[in-house]
Amino acid sequence: MQWRALVLGLVLLRLGLHGVLWLVFGLGPSMGFYQRFPLSFGFQRLRSPDGPASPASGPVGRPGGLSGPSWLQPPGTGATQSPRKVPRRPEPGVCGPAHWGYVLGGRDRGPDEYEKRYSGAFPPQLRAQMRDLARGMFVFGYDNYMAHAFPQDELNPIHCRGRGPDRGDPSNLNINDVLGNYSLTLVDALDTLAVMGNSSEFQKAVKLVINTVSFDKDSTVQVFEATIRVLGSLLSAHRIITDSKQPFGDMTIKDYDNELLYMAHDLAVRLLPAFENTKTGIPYPRVNLKTGVPPDTNNETCTAGAGSLLVEFGILSRLLGDSTFEWVARRAVKALWNLRSNDTGLLGNVVNIQTGHWVGKQSGLGAGLDSFYEYLLKSYILFGEKEDLEMFNAAYQSIQNYLRRGREACNEGEGDPPLYVNVNMFSGQLMNTWIDSLQAFFPGLQVLIGDVEDAICLHAFYYAIWKRYGALPERYNWQLQAPDVLFYPLRPELVESTYLLYQATKNPFYLHVGMDILQSLEKYTKVKCGYATLHHVIDKSTEDRMESFFLSETCKYLYLLFDEDNPVHKSGTRYMFTTEGHIVSVDEHLRELPWKEFFSEEGGQDRGGKSVHRPKPHELKVINSSSNLPAGASSWLPGAEAGGRGSLLI
């Protein structure tokens, strides 16, 4: 099996690295692989549960009882705790084979090839070459968008023209949910320009956005997409401009008067009608930016779409001193959380916003649920609200109990390596035998909480699929060992997890993975005026679309993977990435509740039940949050005890 060959090659690489380090530097095994790869895999069959799994015992501060970084512990909880044991799962009921070796393709490969391919340190010259290739990939896509598509939302890279909303077919949600006729690709790419140190183009792009982009449009957009792509990018760019330290170079704008922040506020106000007139507090999925919720709108929404607004809405509220936006986003999260199954603790993927009835009962890690879990944890990191951590801990434990299949430990025992499947939210029973490409984000989330060993093992599964096809099919059937849905729209999730695992382990293997991904993208997706969606991962036919997340996420994570000296990686600064890959500096200002200063008989209430005055637009108080954490204030950050290398906060 080629899966075994890859693993054996990694073992040989580990042994070789240890030997070199002992001979040259006199260092011990701590400098080698973080992961303990087994010498052999006992590939058996994945099993489905026949009843609820017993809950794992362990400290509250870490899902499943694994002791985590001190920042993840609730107040009063110590960081030294017993190791996690993944709960044993019932074994009766076979749901099919899982011979992962097939996904590598090419049966003539052996361990010698992988040892040769992945052994030794990644040469600095090659690293610089890959960094420049990633930068060139972004520049090629961005320049062609500006030349052929701006001010439209997206670039059609094959025919070299722009794409906007499909006015002729309002039911074309694949296009209309995302495109709002507001220069989406330019807005979404702003902080990537800064991360790459291109101050002149960043300043030019910001001015262009300020002068040309308006949200006073007759466009019906998905609330989730507008929030993560547009609102998040505006807030990220605003904080880059106003950062007193200017770590990326001089990104200041002459006479800048918080225009991006006020644009973000304008957009968020136009999204607020989605939260009105719902009996549950869960927002409508779509809103017209000019007229509000369309009269014929759908009452059904996905969990991720409704429950992944808290980071952007929370940042906006805390920068403006206006609790409204965070309050409605947090209310939606709590409403969804209260609808979870009493038996399994799981949530479904589609819910009716008026009745609270679960229309989609599938629970998994991919489409419809992915960023809901992600934002429970990231909201805690940014805002320090204990209830966010408590919800995440409970959700993670339910995931471990009911979604995780395979042997108990990644590297020990018999059976298959871990795999997370789709189950019925009420019974925990297997619903299908496929995973989707969005699930590849999960190893990165596991890095963030310190579950690095499991992250390594799960990441290897998605990378093995990439190795076979040169891309991740949108949906892959692990029982049939074949794609169910064959297209690849340049998604970033595997790149994101690769980048975060490299930051956590400093293992050069992940640089090789990044190089593989870069070369695949160059070989199969580059076309005349940009990079195109793969229509078919097997025959490599393409579609004429380059989604905005290719520039805002895929290119950014690839660039950061190879740019060791990037300011994002320097000590003294801590950044978190939103679900759209926008950087947000983590500082004390975002853990404050500035609206506590405003009390009146108007508005809502704060968490203590006191009335809160919500400033009108002309009263908005811009909170200066440009400074990063002061020296010595990073002890709560992930990976602080290991030199800051163990998490998304770098």
PDB file of C-alpha atoms in Angstrom, residues 231 235 238-239 261 264-265 268 309-327 329-330 334 378-388 584-598 606-607 612 615 620-626:
ATOM      1  CA  LEU A 231     -16.780  42.703   6.298  1.00  0.00           C
ATOM      2  CA  LEU A 235     -11.858  45.207   9.366  1.00  0.00           C
ATOM      3  CA  HIS A 238      -8.433  48.893   8.840  1.00  0.00           C
ATOM      4  CA  ARG A 239      -6.454  47.391  11.697  1.00  0.00           C
ATOM      5  CA  LEU A 261     -14.300  50.909   9.447  1.00  0.00           C
ATOM      6  CA  ALA A 264     -17.762  47.881   7.460  1.00  0.00           C
ATOM      7  CA  HIS A 265     -20.392  49.472   9.684  1.00  0.00           C
ATOM      8  CA  ALA A 268     -23.199  45.332   8.741  1.00  0.00           C
ATOM      9  CA  LEU A 309     -20.685  35.581  12.214  1.00  0.00           C
ATOM     10  CA  LEU A 310     -19.434  36.240  15.735  1.00  0.00           C
ATOM     11  CA  VAL A 311     -15.773  36.999  14.981  1.00  0.00           C
ATOM     12  CA  GLU A 312     -16.409  39.745  12.411  1.00  0.00           C
ATOM     13  CA  PHE A 313     -19.525  41.128  14.120  1.00  0.00           C
ATOM     14  CA  GLY A 314     -17.782  41.006  17.487  1.00  0.00           C
ATOM     15  CA  ILE A 315     -14.716  42.866  16.226  1.00  0.00           C
ATOM     16  CA  LEU A 316     -16.921  45.539  14.676  1.00  0.00           C
ATOM     17  CA  SER A 317     -18.910  45.975  17.884  1.00  0.00           C
ATOM     18  CA  ARG A 318     -15.795  46.314  20.011  1.00  0.00           C
ATOM     19  CA  LEU A 319     -14.107  48.746  17.656  1.00  0.00           C
ATOM     20  CA  LEU A 320     -17.195  50.953  17.484  1.00  0.00           C
ATOM     21  CA  GLY A 321     -18.380  50.608  21.068  1.00  0.00           C
ATOM     22  CA  ASP A 322     -21.756  49.406  19.755  1.00  0.00           C
ATOM     23  CA  SER A 323     -22.992  46.102  21.176  1.00  0.00           C
ATOM     24  CA  THR A 324     -25.676  45.550  18.521  1.00  0.00           C
ATOM     25  CA  PHE A 325     -23.666  43.486  16.056  1.00  0.00           C
ATOM     26  CA  GLU A 326     -22.033  41.172  18.560  1.00  0.00           C
ATOM     27  CA  TRP A 327     -25.322  40.752  20.376  1.00  0.00           C
ATOM     28  CA  ALA A 329     -24.437  37.190  16.254  1.00  0.00           C
ATOM     29  CA  ARG A 330     -24.057  35.752  19.749  1.00  0.00           C
ATOM     30  CA  LYS A 334     -26.753  30.381  21.451  1.00  0.00           C
ATOM     31  CA  LYS A 378     -11.657  31.714  17.779  1.00  0.00           C
ATOM     32  CA  SER A 379     -14.278  33.891  19.448  1.00  0.00           C
ATOM     33  CA  TYR A 380     -12.925  32.780  22.800  1.00  0.00           C
ATOM     34  CA  ILE A 381      -9.361  33.560  21.745  1.00  0.00           C
ATOM     35  CA  LEU A 382     -10.282  37.042  20.560  1.00  0.00           C
ATOM     36  CA  PHE A 383     -12.839  38.096  23.145  1.00  0.00           C
ATOM     37  CA  GLY A 384     -12.085  35.908  26.175  1.00  0.00           C
ATOM     38  CA  GLU A 385     -15.729  34.954  26.733  1.00  0.00           C
ATOM     39  CA  LYS A 386     -15.720  31.776  28.833  1.00  0.00           C
ATOM     40  CA  GLU A 387     -19.026  30.525  27.421  1.00  0.00           C
ATOM     41  CA  ASP A 388     -17.479  30.294  23.939  1.00  0.00           C
ATOM     42  CA  VAL A 584      -6.557  39.880  12.995  1.00  0.00           C
ATOM     43  CA  SER A 585      -4.081  40.994  15.620  1.00  0.00           C
ATOM     44  CA  VAL A 586      -4.980  39.593  19.026  1.00  0.00           C
ATOM     45  CA  ASP A 587      -4.738  42.231  21.708  1.00  0.00           C
ATOM     46  CA  GLU A 588      -6.284  43.250  24.982  1.00  0.00           C
ATOM     47  CA  HIS A 589      -8.573  45.851  23.437  1.00  0.00           C
ATOM     48  CA  LEU A 590     -10.723  43.176  21.861  1.00  0.00           C
ATOM     49  CA  ARG A 591     -11.264  41.617  25.286  1.00  0.00           C
ATOM     50  CA  GLU A 592     -12.883  44.779  26.582  1.00  0.00           C
ATOM     51  CA  LEU A 593     -16.573  45.655  26.424  1.00  0.00           C
ATOM     52  CA  PRO A 594     -16.446  49.361  25.556  1.00  0.00           C
ATOM     53  CA  TRP A 595     -20.225  49.754  25.478  1.00  0.00           C
ATOM     54  CA  LYS A 596     -20.308  49.291  29.247  1.00  0.00           C
ATOM     55  CA  GLU A 597     -19.425  52.967  29.386  1.00  0.00           C
ATOM     56  CA  PHE A 598     -22.749  53.926  27.795  1.00  0.00           C
ATOM     57  CA  ASP A 606     -25.095  44.003  28.618  1.00  0.00           C
ATOM     58  CA  ARG A 607     -24.326  40.625  30.188  1.00  0.00           C
ATOM     59  CA  VAL A 612     -26.741  49.800  27.049  1.00  0.00           C
ATOM     60  CA  PRO A 615     -24.523  55.008  19.608  1.00  0.00           C
ATOM     61  CA  LEU A 620     -19.739  56.123  16.867  1.00  0.00           C
ATOM     62  CA  LYS A 621     -16.734  55.867  19.118  1.00  0.00           C
ATOM     63  CA  VAL A 622     -13.771  54.346  17.306  1.00  0.00           C
ATOM     64  CA  ILE A 623     -11.739  52.293  19.736  1.00  0.00           C
ATOM     65  CA  ASN A 624      -7.991  52.536  19.158  1.00  0.00           C
ATOM     66  CA  SER A 625      -6.856  48.933  19.133  1.00  0.00           C
ATOM     67  CA  SER A 626      -3.757  49.253  17.033  1.00  0.00           C
TER      68      SER A 626
END
